[in-house]
mmCIF file of C-alpha atoms in Angstrom:
data_model
loop_
_atom_site.group_PDB
_atom_site.id
_atom_site.type_symbol
_atom_site.label_atom_id
_atom_site.label_comp_id
_atom_site.label_asym_id
_atom_site.label_seq_id
_atom_site.Cartn_x
_atom_site.Cartn_y
_atom_site.Cartn_z
ATOM 1 C CA MET A 1357 -117.841 20.095 -16.644
ATOM 2 C CA LYS A 1358 -118.246 17.489 -19.372
ATOM 3 C CA ALA A 1359 -114.883 18.383 -20.916
ATOM 4 C CA ARG A 1360 -113.269 18.309 -17.498
ATOM 5 C CA SER A 1361 -114.547 14.806 -16.721
ATOM 6 C CA GLU A 1362 -113.463 13.575 -20.153
ATOM 7 C CA ALA A 1363 -109.991 15.018 -19.640
ATOM 8 C CA LEU A 1364 -109.678 13.370 -16.242
ATOM 9 C CA ALA A 1365 -110.787 10.031 -17.723
ATOM 10 C CA LEU A 1366 -108.134 10.263 -20.443
ATOM 11 C CA LEU A 1367 -105.442 11.305 -17.986
ATOM 12 C CA ALA A 1368 -106.340 8.602 -15.457
ATOM 13 C CA GLY A 1369 -106.480 5.862 -18.073
ATOM 14 C CA GLY A 1370 -103.292 6.894 -19.807
ATOM 15 C CA GLY A 1371 -101.418 7.343 -16.540
ATOM 16 C CA ALA A 1372 -102.539 3.949 -15.215
ATOM 17 C CA ALA A 1373 -101.610 2.176 -18.449
ATOM 18 C CA ASP A 1374 -98.183 3.796 -18.512
ATOM 19 C CA PHE A 1375 -97.618 2.942 -14.843
ATOM 20 C CA ALA A 1376 -98.508 -0.693 -15.545
ATOM 21 C CA PHE A 1377 -96.067 -0.668 -18.468
ATOM 22 C CA ARG A 1378 -93.257 0.600 -16.218
ATOM 23 C CA ILE A 1379 -93.955 -2.199 -13.739
ATOM 24 C CA ALA A 1380 -94.145 -4.890 -16.401
ATOM 25 C CA GLN A 1381 -90.977 -3.582 -18.094
ATOM 26 C CA VAL A 1382 -88.996 -5.174 -15.262
ATOM 27 C CA ALA A 1383 -90.742 -8.526 -15.719
ATOM 28 C CA LEU A 1384 -90.961 -9.018 -19.492
ATOM 29 C CA PRO A 1385 -87.258 -9.671 -20.226
ATOM 30 C CA LEU A 1386 -87.088 -12.052 -17.277
ATOM 31 C CA VAL A 1387 -90.132 -14.039 -18.422
ATOM 32 C CA VAL A 1388 -88.724 -14.361 -21.926
ATOM 33 C CA LEU A 1389 -85.238 -15.263 -20.673
ATOM 34 C CA ARG A 1390 -86.528 -17.914 -18.279
ATOM 35 C CA GLU A 1391 -88.984 -19.467 -20.734
ATOM 36 C CA THR A 1392 -86.761 -19.460 -23.846
ATOM 37 C CA GLY A 1393 -83.289 -19.471 -22.300
ATOM 38 C CA SER A 1394 -82.205 -16.982 -24.966
ATOM 39 C CA VAL A 1395 -80.787 -13.520 -24.250
ATOM 40 C CA ALA A 1396 -81.270 -12.676 -27.932
ATOM 41 C CA ALA A 1397 -85.039 -13.210 -27.591
ATOM 42 C CA THR A 1398 -85.490 -10.684 -24.777
ATOM 43 C CA GLY A 1399 -85.979 -7.783 -27.198
ATOM 44 C CA LEU A 1400 -88.228 -9.509 -29.729
ATOM 45 C CA VAL A 1401 -91.518 -8.045 -28.497
ATOM 46 C CA GLY A 1402 -90.205 -4.490 -28.404
ATOM 47 C CA GLY A 1403 -88.357 -4.930 -31.675
ATOM 48 C CA ALA A 1404 -91.307 -6.395 -33.562
ATOM 49 C CA ALA A 1405 -93.560 -3.659 -32.190
ATOM 50 C CA GLY A 1406 -91.455 -1.134 -34.042
ATOM 51 C CA ILE A 1407 -92.232 -2.550 -37.477
ATOM 52 C CA PRO A 1408 -95.864 -1.337 -37.678
ATOM 53 C CA VAL A 1409 -94.810 1.967 -36.133
ATOM 54 C CA LEU A 1410 -91.995 2.355 -38.644
ATOM 55 C CA LEU A 1411 -94.420 1.747 -41.509
ATOM 56 C CA SER A 1412 -97.201 3.832 -39.971
ATOM 57 C CA PRO A 1413 -96.561 6.951 -42.111
ATOM 58 C CA TRP A 1414 -97.953 4.856 -44.972
ATOM 59 C CA TRP A 1415 -100.565 2.480 -43.546
ATOM 60 C CA ALA A 1416 -101.697 4.576 -40.547
ATOM 61 C CA ARG A 1417 -101.966 8.010 -42.140
ATOM 62 C CA LYS A 1418 -105.745 7.688 -42.509
ATOM 63 C CA ALA A 1419 -106.174 5.175 -39.694
ATOM 64 C CA ARG A 1420 -104.921 7.752 -37.174
ATOM 65 C CA GLN A 1421 -107.721 10.055 -38.258
ATOM 66 C CA TRP A 1422 -110.198 7.241 -37.511
ATOM 67 C CA VAL A 1423 -109.238 7.244 -33.801
ATOM 68 C CA ASP A 1424 -111.200 10.416 -33.103
ATOM 69 C CA SER A 1425 -113.375 9.342 -30.171
ATOM 70 C CA GLY A 1426 -113.213 7.468 -26.885
ATOM 71 C CA PRO A 1427 -115.050 4.357 -28.132
ATOM 72 C CA ARG A 1428 -112.681 4.014 -31.078
ATOM 73 C CA LEU A 1429 -109.704 4.447 -28.756
ATOM 74 C CA ALA A 1430 -111.191 1.631 -26.645
ATOM 75 C CA VAL A 1431 -111.261 -0.672 -29.698
ATOM 76 C CA VAL A 1432 -107.560 -0.067 -30.270
ATOM 77 C CA ALA A 1433 -106.883 -0.614 -26.549
ATOM 78 C CA ALA A 1434 -108.612 -4.009 -26.735
ATOM 79 C CA VAL A 1435 -106.258 -5.092 -29.532
ATOM 80 C CA SER A 1436 -103.239 -3.940 -27.523
ATOM 81 C CA ALA A 1437 -104.481 -5.747 -24.408
ATOM 82 C CA ALA A 1438 -104.870 -8.983 -26.375
ATOM 83 C CA ALA A 1439 -101.324 -8.633 -27.699
ATOM 84 C CA LEU A 1440 -99.984 -8.076 -24.184
ATOM 85 C CA ALA A 1441 -101.902 -11.038 -22.741
ATOM 86 C CA LEU A 1442 -100.495 -13.371 -25.393
ATOM 87 C CA VAL A 1443 -97.057 -13.535 -23.720
ATOM 88 C CA PRO A 1444 -98.074 -14.539 -20.149
ATOM 89 C CA ALA A 1445 -100.728 -16.896 -21.520
ATOM 90 C CA ALA A 1446 -98.168 -18.698 -23.678
ATOM 91 C CA ALA A 1447 -95.669 -18.759 -20.800
ATOM 92 C CA MET A 1448 -98.288 -20.261 -18.485
ATOM 93 C CA LEU A 1449 -98.962 -23.022 -21.028
ATOM 94 C CA GLY A 1450 -95.277 -23.593 -21.756
ATOM 95 C CA LEU A 1451 -95.763 -22.513 -25.384
ATOM 96 C CA LEU A 1452 -93.709 -19.307 -25.464
ATOM 97 C CA THR A 1453 -91.635 -19.199 -28.644
ATOM 98 C CA PRO A 1454 -89.814 -16.500 -30.609
ATOM 99 C CA GLU A 1455 -92.599 -16.643 -33.205
ATOM 100 C CA LEU A 1456 -95.264 -15.847 -30.607
ATOM 101 C CA LEU A 1457 -93.142 -13.008 -29.271
ATOM 102 C CA VAL A 1458 -92.946 -11.505 -32.758
ATOM 103 C CA ILE A 1459 -96.726 -11.851 -33.273
ATOM 104 C CA SER A 1460 -97.376 -10.163 -29.933
ATOM 105 C CA GLY A 1461 -94.996 -7.366 -30.823
ATOM 106 C CA LEU A 1462 -96.565 -6.765 -34.239
ATOM 107 C CA LEU A 1463 -100.078 -6.514 -32.777
ATOM 108 C CA LEU A 1464 -98.834 -4.262 -30.004
ATOM 109 C CA GLY A 1465 -97.073 -2.052 -32.534
ATOM 110 C CA CYS A 1466 -100.259 -1.605 -34.544
ATOM 111 C CA GLY A 1467 -102.102 -0.576 -31.397
ATOM 112 C CA ASP A 1468 -99.364 1.834 -30.296
ATOM 113 C CA ALA A 1469 -99.163 3.492 -33.713
ATOM 114 C CA LEU A 1470 -102.828 4.448 -33.398
ATOM 115 C CA SER A 1471 -103.400 4.883 -29.663
ATOM 116 C CA THR A 1472 -100.415 7.051 -28.727
ATOM 117 C CA PRO A 1473 -101.135 9.978 -31.078
ATOM 118 C CA GLY A 1474 -104.878 9.306 -30.795
ATOM 119 C CA ARG A 1475 -104.992 9.697 -27.011
ATOM 120 C CA SER A 1476 -102.811 12.836 -27.107
ATOM 121 C CA ALA A 1477 -104.958 14.406 -29.834
ATOM 122 C CA LEU A 1478 -108.171 13.629 -27.938
ATOM 123 C CA LEU A 1479 -106.673 15.058 -24.765
ATOM 124 C CA ALA A 1480 -105.666 18.277 -26.542
ATOM 125 C CA ASP A 1481 -109.091 18.593 -28.183
ATOM 126 C CA THR A 1482 -110.782 18.090 -24.821
ATOM 127 C CA GLY A 1483 -108.554 20.771 -23.354
ATOM 128 C CA ASP A 1484 -109.654 23.201 -26.086
ATOM 129 C CA ARG A 1485 -113.290 22.608 -25.111
ATOM 130 C CA TRP A 1486 -112.450 23.054 -21.438
ATOM 131 C CA GLY A 1487 -110.876 26.483 -21.869
ATOM 132 C CA ASP A 1488 -108.082 28.562 -23.357
ATOM 133 C CA GLY A 1489 -104.626 27.146 -22.694
ATOM 134 C CA ARG A 1490 -105.982 23.935 -21.179
ATOM 135 C CA ALA A 1491 -104.672 21.759 -24.019
ATOM 136 C CA VAL A 1492 -101.049 22.550 -23.179
ATOM 137 C CA VAL A 1493 -101.721 22.064 -19.469
ATOM 138 C CA LEU A 1494 -103.296 18.639 -20.038
ATOM 139 C CA LEU A 1495 -100.463 17.451 -22.263
ATOM 140 C CA THR A 1496 -98.015 18.615 -19.606
ATOM 141 C CA TRP A 1497 -99.905 16.668 -16.954
ATOM 142 C CA GLN A 1498 -99.854 13.626 -19.204
ATOM 143 C CA ASP A 1499 -96.072 13.810 -19.478
ATOM 144 C CA GLY A 1500 -95.788 14.446 -15.750
ATOM 145 C CA LEU A 1501 -97.733 11.274 -14.961
ATOM 146 C CA ARG A 1502 -95.416 9.390 -17.291
ATOM 147 C CA ARG A 1503 -92.390 10.711 -15.385
ATOM 148 C CA ILE A 1504 -93.870 9.674 -12.057
ATOM 149 C CA GLY A 1505 -94.485 6.201 -13.481
ATOM 150 C CA MET A 1506 -90.840 6.007 -14.514
ATOM 151 C CA MET A 1507 -89.799 6.852 -10.977
ATOM 152 C CA VAL A 1508 -92.136 4.572 -9.002
ATOM 153 C CA GLY A 1509 -93.016 1.770 -11.419
ATOM 154 C CA PRO A 1510 -89.645 -0.031 -11.550
ATOM 155 C CA VAL A 1511 -89.482 -0.192 -7.746
ATOM 156 C CA VAL A 1512 -92.930 -1.789 -7.606
ATOM 157 C CA GLY A 1513 -91.929 -4.119 -10.442
ATOM 158 C CA ALA A 1514 -88.721 -5.194 -8.706
ATOM 159 C CA LEU A 1515 -90.599 -5.905 -5.463
ATOM 160 C CA ALA A 1516 -93.181 -7.944 -7.365
ATOM 161 C CA VAL A 1517 -90.456 -9.910 -9.160
ATOM 162 C CA ALA A 1518 -88.761 -10.582 -5.833
ATOM 163 C CA ALA A 1519 -92.131 -11.891 -4.581
ATOM 164 C CA ASN A 1520 -92.254 -14.299 -7.552
ATOM 165 C CA LEU A 1521 -95.097 -12.432 -9.300
ATOM 166 C CA THR A 1522 -93.241 -12.015 -12.588
ATOM 167 C CA ASN A 1523 -95.892 -13.493 -14.894
ATOM 168 C CA GLY A 1524 -98.654 -11.773 -12.962
ATOM 169 C CA LEU A 1525 -97.242 -8.354 -13.803
ATOM 170 C CA LEU A 1526 -97.797 -9.022 -17.502
ATOM 171 C CA TRP A 1527 -101.443 -9.929 -16.832
ATOM 172 C CA VAL A 1528 -101.865 -6.720 -14.827
ATOM 173 C CA GLU A 1529 -100.509 -4.655 -17.705
ATOM 174 C CA ALA A 1530 -102.921 -6.219 -20.204
ATOM 175 C CA ALA A 1531 -105.896 -5.670 -17.892
ATOM 176 C CA THR A 1532 -104.904 -2.062 -17.187
ATOM 177 C CA VAL A 1533 -104.595 -1.205 -20.880
ATOM 178 C CA LEU A 1534 -108.063 -2.629 -21.502
ATOM 179 C CA ALA A 1535 -109.495 -0.699 -18.538
ATOM 180 C CA ALA A 1536 -107.868 2.518 -19.786
ATOM 181 C CA GLY A 1537 -109.603 2.082 -23.123
ATOM 182 C CA LEU A 1538 -112.973 1.472 -21.500
ATOM 183 C CA LEU A 1539 -112.481 4.533 -19.275
ATOM 184 C CA ALA A 1540 -112.131 6.684 -22.395
ATOM 185 C CA CYS A 1541 -115.474 5.577 -23.853
ATOM 186 C CA THR A 1542 -117.192 8.725 -22.573
ATOM 187 C CA VAL A 1543 -114.982 11.023 -24.671
ATOM 188 C CA ARG A 1544 -116.931 12.370 -27.620
ATOM 189 C CA ALA A 1545 -115.728 12.443 -31.209
ATOM 190 C CA GLU A 1546 -113.832 15.336 -32.780
ATOM 191 C CA ARG A 1547 -114.555 14.845 -36.473
ATOM 192 C CA ALA A 1548 -112.226 16.508 -38.975
ATOM 193 C CA PRO A 1549 -113.974 18.534 -41.705
ATOM 194 C CA GLU A 1550 -114.659 16.608 -44.885
ATOM 195 C CA GLY A 1551 -112.117 17.058 -47.639
ATOM 196 C CA VAL A 1552 -109.319 18.390 -45.425
ATOM 197 C CA ALA A 1553 -106.025 16.891 -46.565
ATOM 198 C CA THR A 1554 -103.519 15.639 -43.996
ATOM 199 C CA PRO A 1555 -99.968 16.814 -44.809
ATOM 200 C CA SER A 1556 -97.287 14.157 -44.993
ATOM 201 C CA ILE A 1557 -94.403 14.046 -42.548
ATOM 202 C CA ARG A 1558 -91.886 14.676 -45.322
ATOM 203 C CA ALA A 1559 -93.764 17.700 -46.596
ATOM 204 C CA SER A 1560 -94.050 19.126 -43.089
ATOM 205 C CA LEU A 1561 -90.266 18.894 -42.641
ATOM 206 C CA GLU A 1562 -89.569 21.154 -45.611
ATOM 207 C CA GLY A 1563 -87.938 24.350 -44.395
ATOM 208 C CA ARG A 1564 -87.588 22.946 -40.872
ATOM 209 C CA ARG A 1565 -84.043 21.570 -40.819
ATOM 210 C CA GLU A 1566 -83.748 22.103 -37.048
ATOM 211 C CA VAL A 1567 -86.644 19.705 -36.475
ATOM 212 C CA LEU A 1568 -84.751 17.099 -38.473
ATOM 213 C CA TYR A 1569 -81.583 17.731 -36.440
ATOM 214 C CA GLY A 1570 -83.572 17.264 -33.252
ATOM 215 C CA TRP A 1571 -85.055 14.013 -34.495
ATOM 216 C CA ILE A 1572 -81.613 12.685 -35.412
ATOM 217 C CA VAL A 1573 -80.180 13.139 -31.925
ATOM 218 C CA ARG A 1574 -83.346 11.928 -30.210
ATOM 219 C CA GLY A 1575 -83.666 8.958 -32.562
ATOM 220 C CA THR A 1576 -80.085 7.915 -31.865
ATOM 221 C CA GLY A 1577 -80.742 8.056 -28.143
ATOM 222 C CA CYS A 1578 -83.829 5.905 -28.621
ATOM 223 C CA VAL A 1579 -81.898 3.345 -30.687
ATOM 224 C CA THR A 1580 -79.344 2.925 -27.909
ATOM 225 C CA TRP A 1581 -81.989 2.869 -25.151
ATOM 226 C CA PHE A 1582 -81.944 -0.958 -25.205
ATOM 227 C CA ALA A 1583 -78.477 -0.903 -23.618
ATOM 228 C CA PHE A 1584 -80.067 0.670 -20.543
ATOM 229 C CA THR A 1585 -83.216 -1.447 -20.210
ATOM 230 C CA LEU A 1586 -82.191 -4.839 -21.619
ATOM 231 C CA GLY A 1587 -78.584 -4.440 -20.513
ATOM 232 C CA LEU A 1588 -79.411 -3.763 -16.874
ATOM 233 C CA SER A 1589 -81.994 -6.581 -16.872
ATOM 234 C CA VAL A 1590 -79.375 -9.048 -18.115
ATOM 235 C CA ILE A 1591 -76.750 -7.783 -15.649
ATOM 236 C CA GLY A 1592 -79.152 -8.303 -12.755
ATOM 237 C CA GLU A 1593 -80.041 -11.808 -13.888
ATOM 238 C CA GLU A 1594 -76.387 -12.774 -14.443
ATOM 239 C CA ARG A 1595 -75.378 -11.480 -11.003
ATOM 240 C CA GLY A 1596 -78.211 -13.234 -9.200
ATOM 241 C CA ARG A 1597 -80.097 -10.006 -8.420
ATOM 242 C CA PRO A 1598 -82.944 -10.012 -10.959
ATOM 243 C CA GLY A 1599 -84.645 -6.672 -11.446
ATOM 244 C CA ILE A 1600 -82.417 -4.769 -8.991
ATOM 245 C CA TYR A 1601 -80.136 -3.044 -11.498
ATOM 246 C CA LEU A 1602 -82.949 -2.056 -13.864
ATOM 247 C CA ALA A 1603 -85.070 -0.849 -10.957
ATOM 248 C CA SER A 1604 -82.164 1.271 -9.673
ATOM 249 C CA GLY A 1605 -81.530 2.779 -13.091
ATOM 250 C CA MET A 1606 -85.171 3.437 -13.938
ATOM 251 C CA THR A 1607 -85.919 4.896 -10.515
ATOM 252 C CA GLY A 1608 -82.962 7.237 -10.827
ATOM 253 C CA TYR A 1609 -84.046 8.103 -14.345
ATOM 254 C CA GLY A 1610 -87.535 8.916 -13.102
ATOM 255 C CA VAL A 1611 -86.232 11.189 -10.321
ATOM 256 C CA GLY A 1612 -83.948 12.996 -12.760
ATOM 257 C CA SER A 1613 -86.704 13.399 -15.324
ATOM 258 C CA VAL A 1614 -89.072 14.910 -12.748
ATOM 259 C CA ILE A 1615 -86.376 17.429 -11.803
ATOM 260 C CA GLY A 1616 -85.723 18.085 -15.478
ATOM 261 C CA THR A 1617 -89.418 18.723 -16.094
ATOM 262 C CA ALA A 1618 -89.474 21.299 -13.297
ATOM 263 C CA ILE A 1619 -86.541 23.287 -14.700
ATOM 264 C CA SER A 1620 -87.000 22.675 -18.432
ATOM 265 C CA LEU A 1621 -89.015 25.814 -19.187
ATOM 266 C CA ALA A 1622 -86.401 28.084 -17.617
ATOM 267 C CA VAL A 1623 -83.564 26.313 -19.444
ATOM 268 C CA VAL A 1624 -85.091 26.343 -22.927
ATOM 269 C CA ARG A 1625 -85.613 30.100 -22.626
ATOM 270 C CA ARG A 1626 -81.853 30.619 -22.240
ATOM 271 C CA ILE A 1627 -80.259 28.082 -24.597
ATOM 272 C CA ARG A 1628 -80.960 27.636 -28.301
ATOM 273 C CA PRO A 1629 -82.955 24.444 -28.931
ATOM 274 C CA VAL A 1630 -80.672 22.395 -31.215
ATOM 275 C CA PRO A 1631 -77.491 22.980 -29.175
ATOM 276 C CA LEU A 1632 -79.458 22.163 -26.033
ATOM 277 C CA ALA A 1633 -80.731 18.897 -27.556
ATOM 278 C CA SER A 1634 -77.207 17.946 -28.685
ATOM 279 C CA ILE A 1635 -75.713 18.696 -25.270
ATOM 280 C CA ALA A 1636 -78.514 16.755 -23.584
ATOM 281 C CA TRP A 1637 -77.958 13.539 -25.524
ATOM 282 C CA THR A 1638 -74.197 13.879 -25.245
ATOM 283 C CA GLY A 1639 -74.732 13.860 -21.485
ATOM 284 C CA MET A 1640 -76.933 10.799 -21.754
ATOM 285 C CA GLY A 1641 -74.251 8.987 -23.741
ATOM 286 C CA LEU A 1642 -71.662 9.770 -21.069
ATOM 287 C CA CYS A 1643 -74.045 8.352 -18.452
ATOM 288 C CA TRP A 1644 -74.333 5.092 -20.391
ATOM 289 C CA ILE A 1645 -70.529 4.880 -20.471
ATOM 290 C CA GLY A 1646 -70.387 5.446 -16.711
ATOM 291 C CA MET A 1647 -72.883 2.632 -16.098
ATOM 292 C CA GLY A 1648 -70.846 0.253 -18.240
ATOM 293 C CA LEU A 1649 -67.551 1.052 -16.512
ATOM 294 C CA TRP A 1650 -68.799 1.172 -12.903
ATOM 295 C CA THR A 1651 -71.761 -1.197 -12.746
ATOM 296 C CA THR A 1652 -73.153 -1.087 -9.233
ATOM 297 C CA PRO A 1653 -76.735 -0.288 -8.198
ATOM 298 C CA ALA A 1654 -75.632 3.022 -6.647
ATOM 299 C CA VAL A 1655 -73.721 4.201 -9.720
ATOM 300 C CA VAL A 1656 -76.517 3.034 -12.000
ATOM 301 C CA ALA A 1657 -79.039 5.042 -9.955
ATOM 302 C CA VAL A 1658 -76.932 8.234 -10.044
ATOM 303 C CA MET A 1659 -76.147 7.948 -13.743
ATOM 304 C CA GLY A 1660 -79.784 7.132 -14.429
ATOM 305 C CA ALA A 1661 -80.844 10.323 -12.644
ATOM 306 C CA LEU A 1662 -78.391 12.455 -14.627
ATOM 307 C CA SER A 1663 -79.500 10.897 -17.905
ATOM 308 C CA GLY A 1664 -83.163 11.444 -17.028
ATOM 309 C CA LEU A 1665 -82.543 15.112 -16.330
ATOM 310 C CA THR A 1666 -80.635 15.696 -19.575
ATOM 311 C CA VAL A 1667 -83.077 13.777 -21.778
ATOM 312 C CA VAL A 1668 -86.071 15.781 -20.524
ATOM 313 C CA LEU A 1669 -84.243 18.996 -21.404
ATOM 314 C CA GLY A 1670 -83.522 17.627 -24.864
ATOM 315 C CA ILE A 1671 -87.143 16.617 -25.430
ATOM 316 C CA ALA A 1672 -88.307 20.060 -24.298
ATOM 317 C CA ALA A 1673 -85.890 21.657 -26.759
ATOM 318 C CA ILE A 1674 -87.312 19.672 -29.673
ATOM 319 C CA SER A 1675 -90.863 20.508 -28.604
ATOM 320 C CA VAL A 1676 -89.929 24.192 -28.650
ATOM 321 C CA ILE A 1677 -88.611 23.835 -32.195
ATOM 322 C CA ILE A 1678 -91.834 22.201 -33.399
ATOM 323 C CA THR A 1679 -94.254 24.526 -31.635
ATOM 324 C CA ARG A 1680 -92.427 27.681 -32.722
ATOM 325 C CA SER A 1681 -92.111 26.679 -36.364
ATOM 326 C CA SER A 1682 -95.527 25.128 -37.084
ATOM 327 C CA ALA A 1683 -99.227 25.306 -36.329
ATOM 328 C CA GLY A 1684 -102.472 23.500 -37.111
ATOM 329 C CA ALA A 1685 -102.319 20.420 -39.307
ATOM 330 C CA GLU A 1686 -98.565 20.690 -39.859
ATOM 331 C CA ARG A 1687 -97.911 20.763 -36.129
ATOM 332 C CA ARG A 1688 -100.065 17.658 -35.633
ATOM 333 C CA THR A 1689 -98.174 15.912 -38.437
ATOM 334 C CA LEU A 1690 -94.790 16.825 -36.973
ATOM 335 C CA LEU A 1691 -95.824 15.573 -33.540
ATOM 336 C CA SER A 1692 -97.014 12.323 -35.140
ATOM 337 C CA GLY A 1693 -93.731 12.115 -37.033
ATOM 338 C CA GLN A 1694 -91.822 12.551 -33.808
ATOM 339 C CA SER A 1695 -93.828 9.707 -32.290
ATOM 340 C CA VAL A 1696 -92.864 7.534 -35.254
ATOM 341 C CA VAL A 1697 -89.185 8.435 -34.863
ATOM 342 C CA VAL A 1698 -89.202 7.634 -31.142
ATOM 343 C CA SER A 1699 -91.155 4.374 -31.381
ATOM 344 C CA ALA A 1700 -89.460 3.062 -34.505
ATOM 345 C CA SER A 1701 -85.916 3.839 -33.398
ATOM 346 C CA SER A 1702 -86.548 2.415 -29.908
ATOM 347 C CA SER A 1703 -87.956 -0.767 -31.377
ATOM 348 C CA ALA A 1704 -85.103 -1.073 -33.876
ATOM 349 C CA GLY A 1705 -82.685 -0.892 -30.967
ATOM 350 C CA MET A 1706 -84.650 -3.478 -28.989
ATOM 351 C CA LEU A 1707 -84.702 -5.824 -31.980
ATOM 352 C CA ALA A 1708 -80.932 -5.663 -32.399
ATOM 353 C CA GLY A 1709 -80.183 -5.269 -28.704
ATOM 354 C CA GLY A 1710 -80.598 -8.871 -27.562
ATOM 355 C CA PRO A 1711 -78.123 -10.328 -30.086
ATOM 356 C CA ILE A 1712 -75.649 -7.481 -29.435
ATOM 357 C CA ILE A 1713 -75.728 -8.032 -25.672
ATOM 358 C CA ALA A 1714 -75.405 -11.782 -26.185
ATOM 359 C CA ALA A 1715 -72.341 -11.254 -28.402
ATOM 360 C CA VAL A 1716 -70.341 -8.633 -26.480
ATOM 361 C CA GLY A 1717 -71.866 -8.540 -22.981
ATOM 362 C CA ALA A 1718 -74.113 -5.998 -21.291
ATOM 363 C CA GLU A 1719 -71.339 -3.818 -19.824
ATOM 364 C CA HIS A 1720 -69.517 -3.431 -23.142
ATOM 365 C CA THR A 1721 -72.847 -2.725 -24.851
ATOM 366 C CA LEU A 1722 -73.530 0.151 -22.454
ATOM 367 C CA VAL A 1723 -70.127 1.702 -23.198
ATOM 368 C CA GLY A 1724 -70.534 1.311 -26.969
ATOM 369 C CA ALA A 1725 -74.079 2.700 -26.917
ATOM 370 C CA GLY A 1726 -72.904 5.703 -24.922
ATOM 371 C CA LEU A 1727 -70.061 6.427 -27.324
ATOM 372 C CA LEU A 1728 -72.384 6.233 -30.349
ATOM 373 C CA THR A 1729 -75.021 8.491 -28.765
ATOM 374 C CA ALA A 1730 -72.488 11.129 -27.726
ATOM 375 C CA LEU A 1731 -70.716 11.055 -31.097
ATOM 376 C CA VAL A 1732 -73.895 11.619 -33.124
ATOM 377 C CA ALA A 1733 -75.007 14.411 -30.784
ATOM 378 C CA VAL A 1734 -71.655 16.201 -31.110
ATOM 379 C CA LEU A 1735 -71.681 15.837 -34.914
ATOM 380 C CA VAL A 1736 -75.187 17.322 -35.079
ATOM 381 C CA LEU A 1737 -74.082 20.210 -32.869
ATOM 382 C CA VAL A 1738 -71.083 20.905 -35.114
ATOM 383 C CA ARG A 1739 -73.243 20.662 -38.244
ATOM 384 C CA CYS A 1740 -75.847 22.999 -36.788
ATOM 385 C CA GLU A 1741 -73.267 25.560 -35.665
ATOM 386 C CA THR A 1742 -71.521 25.417 -39.049
ATOM 387 C CA ALA A 1743 -74.810 25.908 -40.893
ATOM 388 C CA GLY A 1744 -75.667 28.812 -38.591
ATOM 389 C CA TYR A 1745 -72.303 30.435 -39.279
ATOM 390 C CA VAL A 1746 -72.786 30.093 -43.033
ATOM 391 C CA ARG A 1747 -76.283 31.620 -42.829
ATOM 392 C CA ASP A 1748 -75.006 34.530 -40.760
ATOM 393 C CA ARG A 1749 -72.075 35.127 -43.137
ATOM 394 C CA ASP A 1750 -74.302 35.033 -46.218
ATOM 395 C CA HIS A 1751 -76.760 37.367 -44.512
ATOM 396 C CA HIS A 1752 -74.091 39.960 -43.781
ATOM 397 C CA VAL A 1753 -72.545 39.657 -47.234
ATOM 398 C CA GLY A 1754 -75.960 40.184 -48.754
ATOM 399 C CA ARG A 1755 -76.536 43.302 -46.693
ATOM 400 C CA ALA A 1756 -73.121 44.701 -47.632
ATOM 401 C CA ALA A 1757 -73.796 44.091 -51.279
#
């Protein structure tokens, strides 16, 4: 019963914090754009947040091991909440500047680099105490709550923005993150044995080329993600319908991702993981192109749903690669490495996204991002198939010899 209550506390806190993030995601670019008047500044918080995450394989390798209990997770959550509150506080005082946005992003990135893998690890450990197979179930529920937040959160955010509660959404997010940390305080520590070395991400990739292929296609999709979020936010603001286009796209994406989650297990059993991941992100790239060419709320919603479905299948494919090829400490390291790839590449895209959109326009950015994503995915598919052919040929030649 204790493990069950701890698991529910972690799930409830994480789900609430993610839901608040989805709501505030609609508001943040608008607050920055209105306060600074700069499209280029809209991605500064997300971009700066990627720097600590990008460097986390070095500075956070031991720090991640420190986040091994609910109280320590709450400390990290308090830092993240302070970073989130900095933006609406500065906006309220008329002091919002690009420098403050960067500071907020850096603090938030430090918190994310520790809390994201820390919460997942605690949830899995709690599941092990609860019973056999519960760890996988809990992690699946965690992802399911995230998908529901993607589907519902943008609608709530758009309604709140329409009601002139834009700044208030950022305060709600900060308070929810803090509450999620406090809710986890009952979770007990899972101390690692003394003297156990943590393998590096690079060492864990040795002999696992398919994991690297999966990270390449997923990382590219994360880099170009800014075209979807920032691009649709800017389009809505420029067309006098703030929040509507992003809400349409994110709601469609959430619906598609929920459908994708329901069918992912059946699909990954029938299609090899790397080809499936490549096909998935090729589909996402084509959806970005469609949004850029036919930019209406209805088209954005449909394309968002298709992209959500394909991306979930791609993520499931990469998870299959990791879980089948690793176990124990190496599996934990690979999952942490994947978190670094996702966060760092997303933040890199957000950092460059504002200036790119300002230079070429949001619609053209969507088309270019889609072309790049699809091209990389196809190249990875060709490389993987070529390598597979060479391995098969060498195998048969060796047997004949």
